[in-house]
mmCIF file of C-alpha atoms in Angstrom:
data_model
loop_
_atom_site.group_PDB
_atom_site.id
_atom_site.type_symbol
_atom_site.label_atom_id
_atom_site.label_comp_id
_atom_site.label_asym_id
_atom_site.label_seq_id
_atom_site.Cartn_x
_atom_site.Cartn_y
_atom_site.Cartn_z
ATOM 1 C CA UNK A 60 174.205 16.125 243.286
ATOM 2 C CA UNK A 61 172.044 19.389 243.295
ATOM 3 C CA UNK A 62 173.562 21.788 245.961
ATOM 4 C CA UNK A 63 170.744 23.203 248.696
ATOM 5 C CA UNK A 64 171.200 26.717 248.751
ATOM 6 C CA UNK A 65 167.654 27.587 249.944
ATOM 7 C CA UNK A 66 166.828 26.005 253.205
ATOM 8 C CA UNK A 67 163.378 26.360 255.361
ATOM 9 C CA UNK A 68 163.422 25.731 259.036
ATOM 10 C CA UNK A 69 159.894 25.518 261.052
ATOM 11 C CA UNK A 70 160.437 26.566 264.683
ATOM 12 C CA UNK A 71 162.905 28.808 266.258
ATOM 13 C CA UNK A 72 163.314 27.046 269.772
ATOM 14 C CA UNK A 73 166.430 25.874 270.859
ATOM 15 C CA UNK A 74 166.633 23.310 268.104
ATOM 16 C CA UNK A 75 165.194 25.368 265.300
ATOM 17 C CA UNK A 76 167.705 28.710 265.897
ATOM 18 C CA UNK A 77 170.685 26.336 266.373
ATOM 19 C CA UNK A 78 170.108 24.527 263.098
ATOM 20 C CA UNK A 79 169.169 27.896 261.301
ATOM 21 C CA UNK A 80 172.335 29.313 262.837
ATOM 22 C CA UNK A 81 174.389 26.755 261.503
ATOM 23 C CA UNK A 82 173.058 27.134 258.029
ATOM 24 C CA UNK A 83 173.266 30.633 257.716
ATOM 25 C CA UNK A 84 176.896 30.331 258.969
ATOM 26 C CA UNK A 85 177.599 27.993 256.393
ATOM 27 C CA UNK A 86 176.357 30.349 253.424
ATOM 28 C CA UNK A 87 172.857 29.069 253.031
ATOM 29 C CA UNK A 88 169.731 31.449 252.533
ATOM 30 C CA UNK A 89 167.329 30.370 255.212
ATOM 31 C CA UNK A 90 163.850 31.321 255.762
ATOM 32 C CA UNK A 91 162.744 30.364 259.363
ATOM 33 C CA UNK A 92 158.644 30.004 260.091
ATOM 34 C CA UNK A 93 157.189 30.557 263.490
ATOM 35 C CA UNK A 94 153.419 30.536 264.511
ATOM 36 C CA UNK A 95 153.228 34.153 265.428
ATOM 37 C CA UNK A 96 155.267 37.277 265.041
ATOM 38 C CA UNK A 97 156.141 37.412 268.878
ATOM 39 C CA UNK A 98 157.620 34.074 268.182
ATOM 40 C CA UNK A 99 159.388 35.317 265.319
ATOM 41 C CA UNK A 100 160.449 38.189 267.081
ATOM 42 C CA UNK A 101 162.157 36.234 269.776
ATOM 43 C CA UNK A 102 163.754 33.470 267.585
ATOM 44 C CA UNK A 103 165.405 36.530 265.904
ATOM 45 C CA UNK A 104 166.551 37.597 269.118
ATOM 46 C CA UNK A 105 167.584 34.476 270.174
ATOM 47 C CA UNK A 106 169.807 33.809 266.738
ATOM 48 C CA UNK A 107 171.231 37.313 267.446
ATOM 49 C CA UNK A 108 172.048 36.886 271.220
ATOM 50 C CA UNK A 109 173.982 33.339 269.841
ATOM 51 C CA UNK A 110 175.807 35.000 267.274
ATOM 52 C CA UNK A 111 176.760 37.706 269.298
ATOM 53 C CA UNK A 112 178.014 35.481 271.948
ATOM 54 C CA UNK A 113 180.229 33.412 269.215
ATOM 55 C CA UNK A 114 181.643 36.835 268.257
ATOM 56 C CA UNK A 115 182.795 37.735 271.933
ATOM 57 C CA UNK A 116 184.276 34.141 272.088
ATOM 58 C CA UNK A 117 186.171 34.566 268.999
ATOM 59 C CA UNK A 118 184.162 32.198 267.112
ATOM 60 C CA UNK A 119 183.928 34.114 264.289
ATOM 61 C CA UNK A 120 184.134 37.967 262.950
ATOM 62 C CA UNK A 121 181.914 40.666 263.214
ATOM 63 C CA UNK A 122 181.660 40.579 259.125
ATOM 64 C CA UNK A 123 181.073 36.818 259.301
ATOM 65 C CA UNK A 124 178.330 37.784 262.444
ATOM 66 C CA UNK A 125 176.872 40.260 259.934
ATOM 67 C CA UNK A 126 176.621 38.060 257.075
ATOM 68 C CA UNK A 127 174.856 35.307 259.179
ATOM 69 C CA UNK A 128 172.438 37.794 259.894
ATOM 70 C CA UNK A 129 171.776 38.670 256.541
ATOM 71 C CA UNK A 130 170.875 35.575 255.436
ATOM 72 C CA UNK A 131 168.026 34.949 258.101
ATOM 73 C CA UNK A 132 164.763 35.895 257.198
ATOM 74 C CA UNK A 133 161.623 35.366 259.427
ATOM 75 C CA UNK A 134 157.969 34.494 258.411
ATOM 76 C CA UNK A 135 154.594 33.386 260.074
ATOM 77 C CA UNK A 136 152.994 31.643 257.219
ATOM 78 C CA UNK A 137 154.345 27.996 256.013
ATOM 79 C CA UNK A 138 153.191 29.102 252.446
ATOM 80 C CA UNK A 139 156.324 31.111 252.190
ATOM 81 C CA UNK A 140 158.638 28.329 252.308
ATOM 82 C CA UNK A 141 157.093 27.440 248.792
ATOM 83 C CA UNK A 142 160.462 27.990 246.896
ATOM 84 C CA UNK A 143 162.404 26.258 249.623
ATOM 85 C CA UNK A 144 164.708 23.062 248.488
ATOM 86 C CA UNK A 145 165.010 21.562 251.829
ATOM 87 C CA UNK A 146 162.488 22.412 254.883
ATOM 88 C CA UNK A 147 163.574 20.733 258.453
ATOM 89 C CA UNK A 148 160.481 20.922 260.643
ATOM 90 C CA UNK A 149 161.797 21.602 264.465
ATOM 91 C CA UNK A 150 158.652 22.324 266.064
ATOM 92 C CA UNK A 151 158.036 20.791 270.115
ATOM 93 C CA UNK A 152 158.056 17.137 270.230
ATOM 94 C CA UNK A 153 154.368 16.904 270.161
ATOM 95 C CA UNK A 154 153.026 14.095 267.570
ATOM 96 C CA UNK A 155 149.907 16.440 266.484
ATOM 97 C CA UNK A 156 151.616 19.196 265.719
ATOM 98 C CA UNK A 157 154.202 17.692 263.860
ATOM 99 C CA UNK A 158 151.799 16.005 261.679
ATOM 100 C CA UNK A 159 149.716 19.218 261.282
ATOM 101 C CA UNK A 160 153.031 20.882 259.960
ATOM 102 C CA UNK A 161 154.328 18.018 257.741
ATOM 103 C CA UNK A 162 150.772 17.903 255.812
ATOM 104 C CA UNK A 163 150.923 21.737 255.558
ATOM 105 C CA UNK A 164 154.676 21.811 254.122
ATOM 106 C CA UNK A 165 153.694 19.071 251.635
ATOM 107 C CA UNK A 166 150.848 21.661 250.281
ATOM 108 C CA UNK A 167 152.816 24.390 250.190
ATOM 109 C CA UNK A 168 156.501 23.444 249.343
ATOM 110 C CA UNK A 169 156.170 23.306 245.529
ATOM 111 C CA UNK A 170 159.358 22.194 244.539
ATOM 112 C CA UNK A 171 158.784 18.455 243.436
ATOM 113 C CA UNK A 172 162.189 17.283 244.367
ATOM 114 C CA UNK A 173 162.303 19.151 247.744
ATOM 115 C CA UNK A 174 163.058 16.946 250.902
ATOM 116 C CA UNK A 175 160.584 17.483 254.019
ATOM 117 C CA UNK A 176 163.145 16.551 257.264
ATOM 118 C CA UNK A 177 161.617 16.230 260.826
ATOM 119 C CA UNK A 178 164.049 16.980 263.616
ATOM 120 C CA UNK A 179 162.345 14.246 266.115
ATOM 121 C CA UNK A 180 163.733 12.488 269.215
ATOM 122 C CA UNK A 181 161.407 9.901 269.269
ATOM 123 C CA UNK A 182 158.377 9.948 266.996
ATOM 124 C CA UNK A 183 158.505 7.052 264.132
ATOM 125 C CA UNK A 184 159.331 8.905 260.799
ATOM 126 C CA UNK A 185 156.944 6.550 258.771
ATOM 127 C CA UNK A 186 153.974 8.020 260.546
ATOM 128 C CA UNK A 187 154.805 11.703 259.770
ATOM 129 C CA UNK A 188 155.927 10.440 255.908
ATOM 130 C CA UNK A 189 152.380 8.902 255.652
ATOM 131 C CA UNK A 190 150.342 12.026 256.038
ATOM 132 C CA UNK A 191 152.407 13.531 253.096
ATOM 133 C CA UNK A 192 151.654 13.084 249.401
ATOM 134 C CA UNK A 193 155.964 12.477 248.852
ATOM 135 C CA UNK A 194 156.672 9.997 251.688
ATOM 136 C CA UNK A 195 159.615 9.210 249.695
ATOM 137 C CA UNK A 196 161.289 12.459 250.194
ATOM 138 C CA UNK A 197 160.378 12.695 253.968
ATOM 139 C CA UNK A 198 163.253 11.569 256.536
ATOM 140 C CA UNK A 199 164.461 12.236 259.857
ATOM 141 C CA UNK A 200 167.088 14.648 261.071
ATOM 142 C CA UNK A 201 167.980 13.978 264.711
ATOM 143 C CA UNK A 202 170.342 17.311 265.386
ATOM 144 C CA UNK A 203 171.590 17.559 269.214
ATOM 145 C CA UNK A 204 171.673 20.581 271.805
ATOM 146 C CA UNK A 205 173.433 22.961 270.985
ATOM 147 C CA UNK A 206 173.184 22.190 267.650
ATOM 148 C CA UNK A 207 176.051 25.223 266.758
ATOM 149 C CA UNK A 208 178.673 22.972 269.035
ATOM 150 C CA UNK A 209 177.563 19.252 268.691
ATOM 151 C CA UNK A 210 178.515 17.781 265.332
ATOM 152 C CA UNK A 211 176.559 14.861 265.218
ATOM 153 C CA UNK A 212 173.187 14.649 263.178
ATOM 154 C CA UNK A 213 170.996 11.138 263.322
ATOM 155 C CA UNK A 214 169.753 10.311 259.733
ATOM 156 C CA UNK A 215 166.586 8.190 260.090
ATOM 157 C CA UNK A 216 164.986 6.671 256.763
ATOM 158 C CA UNK A 217 161.467 5.461 257.128
ATOM 159 C CA UNK A 218 160.461 2.343 255.403
ATOM 160 C CA UNK A 219 159.030 4.997 252.554
ATOM 161 C CA UNK A 220 162.203 6.700 252.181
ATOM 162 C CA UNK A 221 163.784 6.666 249.020
ATOM 163 C CA UNK A 222 167.472 6.003 248.807
ATOM 164 C CA UNK A 223 167.927 9.154 246.822
ATOM 165 C CA UNK A 224 166.421 11.078 249.924
ATOM 166 C CA UNK A 225 168.911 9.287 252.153
ATOM 167 C CA UNK A 226 171.941 10.181 249.613
ATOM 168 C CA UNK A 227 170.725 13.921 249.349
ATOM 169 C CA UNK A 228 170.171 14.420 253.224
ATOM 170 C CA UNK A 229 173.648 12.914 253.908
ATOM 171 C CA UNK A 230 175.347 15.074 251.615
ATOM 172 C CA UNK A 231 173.530 18.133 252.639
ATOM 173 C CA UNK A 232 174.394 17.374 256.075
ATOM 174 C CA UNK A 233 177.927 17.087 255.513
ATOM 175 C CA UNK A 234 178.604 19.889 252.721
ATOM 176 C CA UNK A 235 175.572 22.068 253.755
ATOM 177 C CA UNK A 236 175.689 22.048 257.587
ATOM 178 C CA UNK A 237 179.080 20.973 257.757
ATOM 179 C CA UNK A 238 177.943 17.959 260.328
ATOM 180 C CA UNK A 239 178.945 14.358 260.865
ATOM 181 C CA UNK A 240 176.106 11.748 260.743
ATOM 182 C CA UNK A 241 175.134 8.209 261.424
ATOM 183 C CA UNK A 242 172.085 6.420 259.916
ATOM 184 C CA UNK A 243 169.550 5.006 262.329
ATOM 185 C CA UNK A 244 166.659 2.297 261.922
ATOM 186 C CA UNK A 245 163.036 3.620 262.252
ATOM 187 C CA UNK A 246 162.418 2.736 266.091
ATOM 188 C CA UNK A 247 161.793 5.048 268.830
ATOM 189 C CA UNK A 248 165.080 6.357 270.141
ATOM 190 C CA UNK A 249 166.868 5.824 266.983
ATOM 191 C CA UNK A 250 170.866 4.994 268.616
ATOM 192 C CA UNK A 251 171.748 7.784 270.730
ATOM 193 C CA UNK A 252 168.197 8.347 272.994
ATOM 194 C CA UNK A 253 167.903 4.529 273.036
ATOM 195 C CA UNK A 254 170.994 4.073 275.071
ATOM 196 C CA UNK A 255 171.026 7.666 276.764
ATOM 197 C CA UNK A 256 167.511 7.848 278.059
ATOM 198 C CA UNK A 257 167.671 4.487 280.321
ATOM 199 C CA UNK A 258 170.777 6.075 281.888
ATOM 200 C CA UNK A 259 169.301 9.373 282.471
ATOM 201 C CA UNK A 260 166.268 8.040 284.051
ATOM 202 C CA UNK A 261 168.450 5.711 286.203
ATOM 203 C CA UNK A 262 170.461 9.011 287.730
ATOM 204 C CA UNK A 263 166.395 10.477 288.543
ATOM 205 C CA UNK A 264 165.804 7.253 290.506
ATOM 206 C CA UNK A 265 168.955 7.433 292.382
ATOM 207 C CA UNK A 266 167.558 10.679 293.579
ATOM 208 C CA UNK A 267 164.340 9.372 293.937
ATOM 209 C CA UNK A 268 165.007 7.039 296.037
ATOM 210 C CA UNK A 269 167.595 8.963 298.002
ATOM 211 C CA UNK A 270 170.554 6.935 297.047
ATOM 212 C CA UNK A 271 172.367 9.993 296.028
ATOM 213 C CA UNK A 272 172.134 13.804 295.869
ATOM 214 C CA UNK A 273 172.207 15.322 292.454
ATOM 215 C CA UNK A 274 175.695 16.726 292.561
ATOM 216 C CA UNK A 275 177.177 13.229 293.882
ATOM 217 C CA UNK A 276 175.643 11.448 290.766
ATOM 218 C CA UNK A 277 177.148 14.161 288.558
ATOM 219 C CA UNK A 278 180.391 14.323 290.133
ATOM 220 C CA UNK A 279 180.744 10.453 289.875
ATOM 221 C CA UNK A 280 180.039 10.267 286.312
ATOM 222 C CA UNK A 281 181.873 13.415 285.458
ATOM 223 C CA UNK A 282 184.860 12.495 287.581
ATOM 224 C CA UNK A 283 184.695 8.658 287.646
ATOM 225 C CA UNK A 284 183.998 8.313 283.973
ATOM 226 C CA UNK A 285 185.311 11.151 282.160
ATOM 227 C CA UNK A 286 181.874 12.462 281.129
ATOM 228 C CA UNK A 287 181.828 15.954 280.170
ATOM 229 C CA UNK A 288 178.739 16.520 282.084
ATOM 230 C CA UNK A 289 176.655 14.323 284.512
ATOM 231 C CA UNK A 290 173.081 13.038 283.686
ATOM 232 C CA UNK A 291 171.104 15.703 285.792
ATOM 233 C CA UNK A 292 173.273 18.614 284.426
ATOM 234 C CA UNK A 293 172.660 17.066 281.096
ATOM 235 C CA UNK A 294 168.689 16.586 281.819
ATOM 236 C CA UNK A 295 168.598 20.102 282.931
ATOM 237 C CA UNK A 296 170.111 21.222 279.400
ATOM 238 C CA UNK A 297 167.750 18.693 277.309
ATOM 239 C CA UNK A 298 164.405 19.982 279.205
ATOM 240 C CA UNK A 299 162.598 17.796 281.679
ATOM 241 C CA UNK A 300 159.789 17.935 279.362
ATOM 242 C CA UNK A 301 161.510 16.912 276.457
ATOM 243 C CA UNK A 302 163.364 14.101 278.318
ATOM 244 C CA UNK A 303 159.773 12.857 279.657
ATOM 245 C CA UNK A 304 158.278 13.020 276.124
ATOM 246 C CA UNK A 305 160.989 10.834 274.654
ATOM 247 C CA UNK A 306 160.999 8.213 277.581
ATOM 248 C CA UNK A 307 157.132 8.251 276.913
ATOM 249 C CA UNK A 308 157.650 7.395 273.248
ATOM 250 C CA UNK A 309 160.310 4.869 274.005
ATOM 251 C CA UNK A 310 157.990 3.269 276.671
ATOM 252 C CA UNK A 311 154.892 3.244 274.289
ATOM 253 C CA UNK A 312 156.878 1.409 271.695
ATOM 254 C CA UNK A 313 158.938 -0.979 273.776
ATOM 255 C CA UNK A 314 157.277 -1.338 277.029
ATOM 256 C CA UNK A 315 160.457 -1.911 278.920
ATOM 257 C CA UNK A 316 160.461 -0.643 282.545
ATOM 258 C CA UNK A 317 163.836 1.182 282.099
ATOM 259 C CA UNK A 318 162.141 3.519 279.758
ATOM 260 C CA UNK A 319 159.206 4.441 281.911
ATOM 261 C CA UNK A 320 159.561 8.052 283.546
ATOM 262 C CA UNK A 321 160.267 8.048 287.158
ATOM 263 C CA UNK A 322 157.315 10.003 289.265
ATOM 264 C CA UNK A 323 160.032 12.477 290.373
ATOM 265 C CA UNK A 324 160.311 13.409 286.701
ATOM 266 C CA UNK A 325 156.684 13.885 285.797
ATOM 267 C CA UNK A 326 156.379 15.914 289.202
ATOM 268 C CA UNK A 327 159.095 18.347 288.277
ATOM 269 C CA UNK A 328 157.593 18.816 285.044
ATOM 270 C CA UNK A 329 154.205 19.175 286.014
ATOM 271 C CA UNK A 330 155.576 21.901 288.647
ATOM 272 C CA UNK A 331 157.519 23.594 285.733
ATOM 273 C CA UNK A 332 160.790 22.807 286.946
ATOM 274 C CA UNK A 333 161.760 22.088 283.370
ATOM 275 C CA UNK A 334 165.746 22.771 283.560
ATOM 276 C CA UNK A 335 167.761 26.015 282.380
ATOM 277 C CA UNK A 336 165.015 27.225 280.006
ATOM 278 C CA UNK A 337 162.932 27.663 283.010
ATOM 279 C CA UNK A 338 165.517 28.713 285.608
ATOM 280 C CA UNK A 339 165.090 25.643 287.612
ATOM 281 C CA UNK A 340 165.452 21.583 287.245
ATOM 282 C CA UNK A 341 167.803 19.670 289.511
ATOM 283 C CA UNK A 342 169.467 22.936 289.957
ATOM 284 C CA UNK A 343 168.808 26.500 290.165
ATOM 285 C CA UNK A 344 169.919 28.839 287.367
#
């Protein structure tokens, strides 16, 4: 099976930068595409800061840090991804935006065997595959935050995904990125979020109804159930806006009340209290 040496990553936010970092540390040539020069510069800083943290914590040597940085390059033009063998779209969880990106990548990436992967938490993979001329080479790859730390990738083949694409993506995740994989059906939430989101929303409802304070909910699950992080701290880490989007996608597909975003979650997102990335969520940072 052909080894992937040239990876494209579209988007350099929390997820995209994490994917790019892991790939560069694994020895891949990584080209990151962002929407603007300022976004690309912010992405470069995010990656550099993360690698520097790894150096300070003894996770990598100075030489390894420098080698990873040398393998990373940035562009503001999706056309520059033309020579990539594998491209992972990691833009915001917005259907219209992801659709546009996949359509553009389909036109610009010229390798006829290139795989186009989407890192989505909840959107149907078949919808994104259908807007391309190569739906058999489109697959979902759901990474987990923080990507350099979390070992799992969910692989989600659509009804249109070729078996060869699934095999190549599985091999790339394992050998190219050093990740472990599970396979999920193309249904909203896949495996992990279908189980996780109702639990997180239940924690929000407990706070909303005054049943318990955020710190008591979190300590209860950390100390009583041996969870490494309580649900509300986890929501702050994920981003409340991202959690709301995933919940809305789940509710749209299944119409189950347990997937409906609580009013408190909607109000916090509207107020800009998105968690760690905004400096305030259920806790202040």
